Amino acid sequence: MKLESKAVIQIQKPIKDVFQGIVNPEKMTKYFISESSGRLESEKEVIWKFPEFEEEFLIKDIKVQNNSSISFVWDPETVVKITLEKVPDNSTIVRVNENGKEFSEENLNWALENSGGWANFLACMKAYLEYGIQLRKGAYDFMRKK
């Protein structure tokens, strides 16, 4: 049995704006990551850094379908897929699904933590794209190694 982590939210912005908010590192650094070595593009690899962690995360096997979906691997056991759906009021439903880990107690904890993590990602993206608010700023400073 494979475990999956998932989250969903509706953002009151057109699909093209939400898509750019995910693939464009200048926007992503305002609500999710602290640094990126580049834009998310099919067949490219990028490095992400987060303000609360010292390590870097290699993002690979990137597949981008313009204004529709983004998928990538950052954990060799899982694939992250973000899908975008246009809503008649010109807002966008964003779904995040990360799956692939085999069922175990450790991986069950991973699925629960990552579901919360992806929900946080979506809430921070919504706040930034709709209102320019950077919810993540300072939120995880307590996690930094001292």
GROMACS .gro file of C-alpha atoms in nm:
model
  146
    1MET     CA    1   0.000   0.000   0.000
    2LYS     CA    2   0.137   0.340  -0.100
    3LEU     CA    3   0.082   0.641   0.123
    4GLU     CA    4  -0.004   0.985  -0.002
    5SER     CA    5  -0.004   1.334   0.135
    6LYS     CA    6  -0.251   1.581  -0.008
    7ALA     CA    7  -0.399   1.927   0.033
    8VAL     CA    8  -0.631   2.156  -0.163
    9ILE     CA    9  -0.731   2.524  -0.160
   10GLN     CA   10  -0.908   2.778  -0.380
   11ILE     CA   11  -0.716   3.096  -0.462
   12GLN     CA   12  -0.900   3.405  -0.581
   13LYS     CA   13  -0.662   3.468  -0.870
   14PRO     CA   14  -0.659   3.363  -1.237
   15ILE     CA   15  -0.489   3.034  -1.317
   16LYS     CA   16  -0.199   3.205  -1.501
   17ASP     CA   17  -0.117   3.410  -1.189
   18VAL     CA   18  -0.125   3.104  -0.963
   19PHE     CA   19   0.087   2.906  -1.209
   20GLN     CA   20   0.349   3.184  -1.216
   21GLY     CA   21   0.335   3.194  -0.835
   22ILE     CA   22   0.457   2.834  -0.832
   23VAL     CA   23   0.712   2.819  -1.117
   24ASN     CA   24   0.866   3.166  -1.071
   25PRO     CA   25   1.129   3.164  -0.792
   26GLU     CA   26   1.092   3.540  -0.736
   27LYS     CA   27   0.735   3.475  -0.625
   28MET     CA   28   0.801   3.145  -0.445
   29THR     CA   29   1.065   3.306  -0.225
   30LYS     CA   30   0.793   3.535  -0.089
   31TYR     CA   31   0.587   3.251   0.061
   32PHE     CA   32   0.767   2.913   0.054
   33ILE     CA   33   1.141   2.891  -0.007
   34SER     CA   34   1.427   3.129   0.072
   35GLU     CA   35   1.632   3.059  -0.243
   36SER     CA   36   1.607   2.877  -0.574
   37SER     CA   37   1.869   2.817  -0.838
   38GLY     CA   38   1.609   2.871  -1.110
   39ARG     CA   39   1.259   2.851  -1.246
   40LEU     CA   40   1.063   2.525  -1.244
   41GLU     CA   41   1.080   2.402  -1.604
   42SER     CA   42   1.040   2.058  -1.760
   43GLU     CA   43   1.357   1.849  -1.772
   44LYS     CA   44   1.553   2.098  -1.555
   45GLU     CA   45   1.687   2.056  -1.204
   46VAL     CA   46   1.689   2.327  -0.939
   47ILE     CA   47   1.811   2.361  -0.583
   48TRP     CA   48   1.579   2.496  -0.316
   49LYS     CA   49   1.676   2.632   0.024
   50PHE     CA   50   1.440   2.702   0.311
   51PRO     CA   51   1.504   2.965   0.578
   52GLU     CA   52   1.472   2.714   0.863
   53PHE     CA   53   1.702   2.442   0.724
   54GLU     CA   54   2.071   2.447   0.645
   55GLU     CA   55   2.053   2.173   0.383
   56GLU     CA   56   1.967   2.224   0.019
   57PHE     CA   57   1.700   2.025  -0.164
   58LEU     CA   58   1.754   1.902  -0.519
   59ILE     CA   59   1.433   1.931  -0.721
   60LYS     CA   60   1.447   1.697  -1.021
   61ASP     CA   61   1.232   1.510  -1.272
   62ILE     CA   62   1.039   1.836  -1.318
   63LYS     CA   63   0.742   1.823  -1.554
   64VAL     CA   64   0.550   2.142  -1.625
   65GLN     CA   65   0.229   2.178  -1.824
   66ASN     CA   66   0.163   2.549  -1.871
   67ASN     CA   67  -0.121   2.676  -1.647
   68SER     CA   68  -0.220   2.317  -1.566
   69SER     CA   69   0.026   2.114  -1.358
   70ILE     CA   70   0.374   2.091  -1.209
   71SER     CA   71   0.533   1.772  -1.083
   72PHE     CA   72   0.875   1.703  -0.936
   73VAL     CA   73   1.080   1.475  -0.714
   74TRP     CA   74   1.260   1.597  -0.405
   75ASP     CA   75   1.239   1.274  -0.207
   76PRO     CA   76   1.351   0.971  -0.411
   77GLU     CA   77   1.053   0.773  -0.279
   78THR     CA   78   0.785   1.023  -0.379
   79VAL     CA   79   0.648   1.238  -0.659
   80VAL     CA   80   0.485   1.575  -0.590
   81LYS     CA   81   0.209   1.678  -0.831
   82ILE     CA   82   0.044   2.019  -0.817
   83THR     CA   83  -0.262   2.058  -1.037
   84LEU     CA   84  -0.449   2.376  -1.120
   85GLU     CA   85  -0.816   2.398  -1.210
   86LYS     CA   86  -0.986   2.713  -1.339
   87VAL     CA   87  -1.313   2.795  -1.165
   88PRO     CA   88  -1.594   2.989  -1.343
   89ASP     CA   89  -1.540   3.296  -1.119
   90ASN     CA   90  -1.181   3.312  -1.257
   91SER     CA   91  -1.028   3.179  -0.937
   92THR     CA   92  -0.813   2.865  -0.922
   93ILE     CA   93  -0.833   2.539  -0.728
   94VAL     CA   94  -0.486   2.414  -0.638
   95ARG     CA   95  -0.435   2.050  -0.542
   96VAL     CA   96  -0.110   1.908  -0.409
   97ASN     CA   97  -0.051   1.534  -0.399
   98GLU     CA   98   0.272   1.368  -0.288
   99ASN     CA   99   0.280   0.991  -0.296
  100GLY     CA  100   0.494   0.683  -0.332
  101LYS     CA  101   0.608   0.579   0.016
  102GLU     CA  102   0.526   0.227   0.131
  103PHE     CA  103   0.307   0.191   0.438
  104SER     CA  104   0.500   0.180   0.767
  105GLU     CA  105   0.466   0.362   1.098
  106GLU     CA  106   0.750   0.598   1.004
  107ASN     CA  107   0.599   0.670   0.663
  108LEU     CA  108   0.253   0.718   0.813
  109ASN     CA  109   0.402   0.995   1.028
  110TRP     CA  110   0.561   1.136   0.710
  111ALA     CA  111   0.221   1.143   0.534
  112LEU     CA  112   0.055   1.324   0.824
  113GLU     CA  113   0.335   1.580   0.856
  114ASN     CA  114   0.354   1.642   0.482
  115SER     CA  115  -0.023   1.684   0.449
  116GLY     CA  116   0.006   1.961   0.709
  117GLY     CA  117   0.313   2.099   0.531
  118TRP     CA  118   0.136   2.115   0.196
  119ALA     CA  119  -0.170   2.275   0.358
  120ASN     CA  120   0.066   2.538   0.501
  121PHE     CA  121   0.226   2.586   0.156
  122LEU     CA  122  -0.118   2.650   0.007
  123ALA     CA  123  -0.229   2.888   0.284
  124CYS     CA  124   0.095   3.087   0.251
  125MET     CA  125   0.060   3.099  -0.127
  126LYS     CA  126  -0.302   3.218  -0.099
  127ALA     CA  127  -0.208   3.493   0.149
  128TYR     CA  128   0.077   3.611  -0.072
  129LEU     CA  129  -0.096   3.593  -0.411
  130GLU     CA  130  -0.424   3.746  -0.292
  131TYR     CA  131  -0.302   4.000  -0.036
  132GLY     CA  132   0.078   4.028  -0.059
  133ILE     CA  133   0.112   3.892   0.296
  134GLN     CA  134   0.419   3.679   0.373
  135LEU     CA  135   0.281   3.439   0.637
  136ARG     CA  136   0.594   3.227   0.641
  137LYS     CA  137   0.828   3.516   0.724
  138GLY     CA  138   0.966   3.443   1.071
  139ALA     CA  139   0.718   3.159   1.128
  140TYR     CA  140   0.983   2.888   1.152
  141ASP     CA  141   1.280   3.074   1.294
  142PHE     CA  142   1.256   2.856   1.605
  143MET     CA  143   1.354   2.555   1.390
  144ARG     CA  144   1.693   2.694   1.287
  145LYS     CA  145   1.996   2.526   1.435
  146LYS     CA  146   2.160   2.751   1.689
   0.00000   0.00000   0.00000
